[in-house]
Amino acid sequence: MFTPAAYRRAASCRTTHSVLPLRQIEFTALGGELVPYSVGQAALRSKQALLVGGLLVYGTTPG
């Protein structure tokens, strides 16, 4: 069954004591879990998720 997820949103990368420059990482909620946007895109490409009305949903269809 497909599970609705939240709209895409951005968050700042939180690095602690790192010499790497801070960069913005976009996150999306996939099945109620916050994941990097690239993970959501990979799920879309592999047909494990659908974009429905601006929401990212994933799961399996019954049958």
CSV table of C-alpha atoms in Angstrom, one decimal:
chain,number,residue,atom,x,y,z
A,1,MET,CA,0.0,0.0,0.0
A,2,PHE,CA,1.3,3.5,-0.8
A,3,THR,CA,2.2,5.7,2.1
A,4,PRO,CA,1.9,9.5,1.7
A,5,ALA,CA,5.1,11.5,2.4
A,6,ALA,CA,5.6,15.2,3.1
A,7,TYR,CA,6.5,17.9,0.6
A,8,ARG,CA,10.1,18.4,-0.4
A,9,ARG,CA,12.0,20.8,1.9
A,10,ALA,CA,15.5,22.0,2.4
A,11,ALA,CA,17.7,21.8,5.5
A,12,SER,CA,21.2,22.8,6.2
A,13,CYS,CA,23.9,20.2,6.6
A,14,ARG,CA,25.0,20.1,10.2
A,15,THR,CA,28.7,19.4,10.4
A,16,THR,CA,30.5,19.4,13.6
A,17,HIS,CA,34.2,20.3,13.8
A,18,SER,CA,34.6,19.8,10.1
A,19,VAL,CA,36.8,21.7,7.7
A,20,LEU,CA,34.4,21.1,4.9
A,21,PRO,CA,32.4,24.1,3.9
A,22,LEU,CA,28.7,24.1,4.9
A,23,ARG,CA,26.4,23.3,2.0
A,24,GLN,CA,22.7,23.1,1.7
A,25,ILE,CA,21.2,19.6,1.4
A,26,GLU,CA,17.7,19.1,0.3
A,27,PHE,CA,15.6,16.6,2.1
A,28,THR,CA,12.3,14.9,1.5
A,29,ALA,CA,10.1,12.6,3.5
A,30,LEU,CA,9.8,9.2,2.1
A,31,GLY,CA,7.3,7.0,3.9
A,32,GLY,CA,7.4,9.2,6.9
A,33,GLU,CA,11.2,9.2,7.1
A,34,LEU,CA,13.4,12.2,6.3
A,35,VAL,CA,15.8,11.2,3.5
A,36,PRO,CA,18.1,13.2,1.2
A,37,TYR,CA,16.3,14.4,-1.9
A,38,SER,CA,18.6,12.3,-4.1
A,39,VAL,CA,17.2,9.1,-2.4
A,40,GLY,CA,13.7,10.2,-3.2
A,41,GLN,CA,14.7,10.8,-6.8
A,42,ALA,CA,16.3,7.3,-7.0
A,43,ALA,CA,13.1,5.8,-5.7
A,44,LEU,CA,11.2,7.6,-8.4
A,45,ARG,CA,13.6,6.4,-11.1
A,46,SER,CA,13.4,2.8,-9.9
A,47,LYS,CA,9.6,3.0,-9.8
A,48,GLN,CA,9.5,2.4,-6.0
A,49,ALA,CA,7.8,5.8,-5.5
A,50,LEU,CA,5.3,8.0,-7.3
A,51,LEU,CA,4.9,11.8,-7.3
A,52,VAL,CA,1.2,12.4,-6.7
A,53,GLY,CA,-0.1,16.0,-6.4
A,54,GLY,CA,3.3,17.2,-5.2
A,55,LEU,CA,3.7,14.4,-2.6
A,56,LEU,CA,6.2,11.7,-2.8
A,57,VAL,CA,4.5,8.3,-2.1
A,58,TYR,CA,6.1,4.9,-2.1
A,59,GLY,CA,5.1,1.3,-1.5
A,60,THR,CA,3.6,-1.5,-3.4
A,61,THR,CA,0.3,-1.9,-5.1
A,62,PRO,CA,-2.0,-4.6,-3.8
A,63,GLY,CA,-2.3,-7.6,-5.9
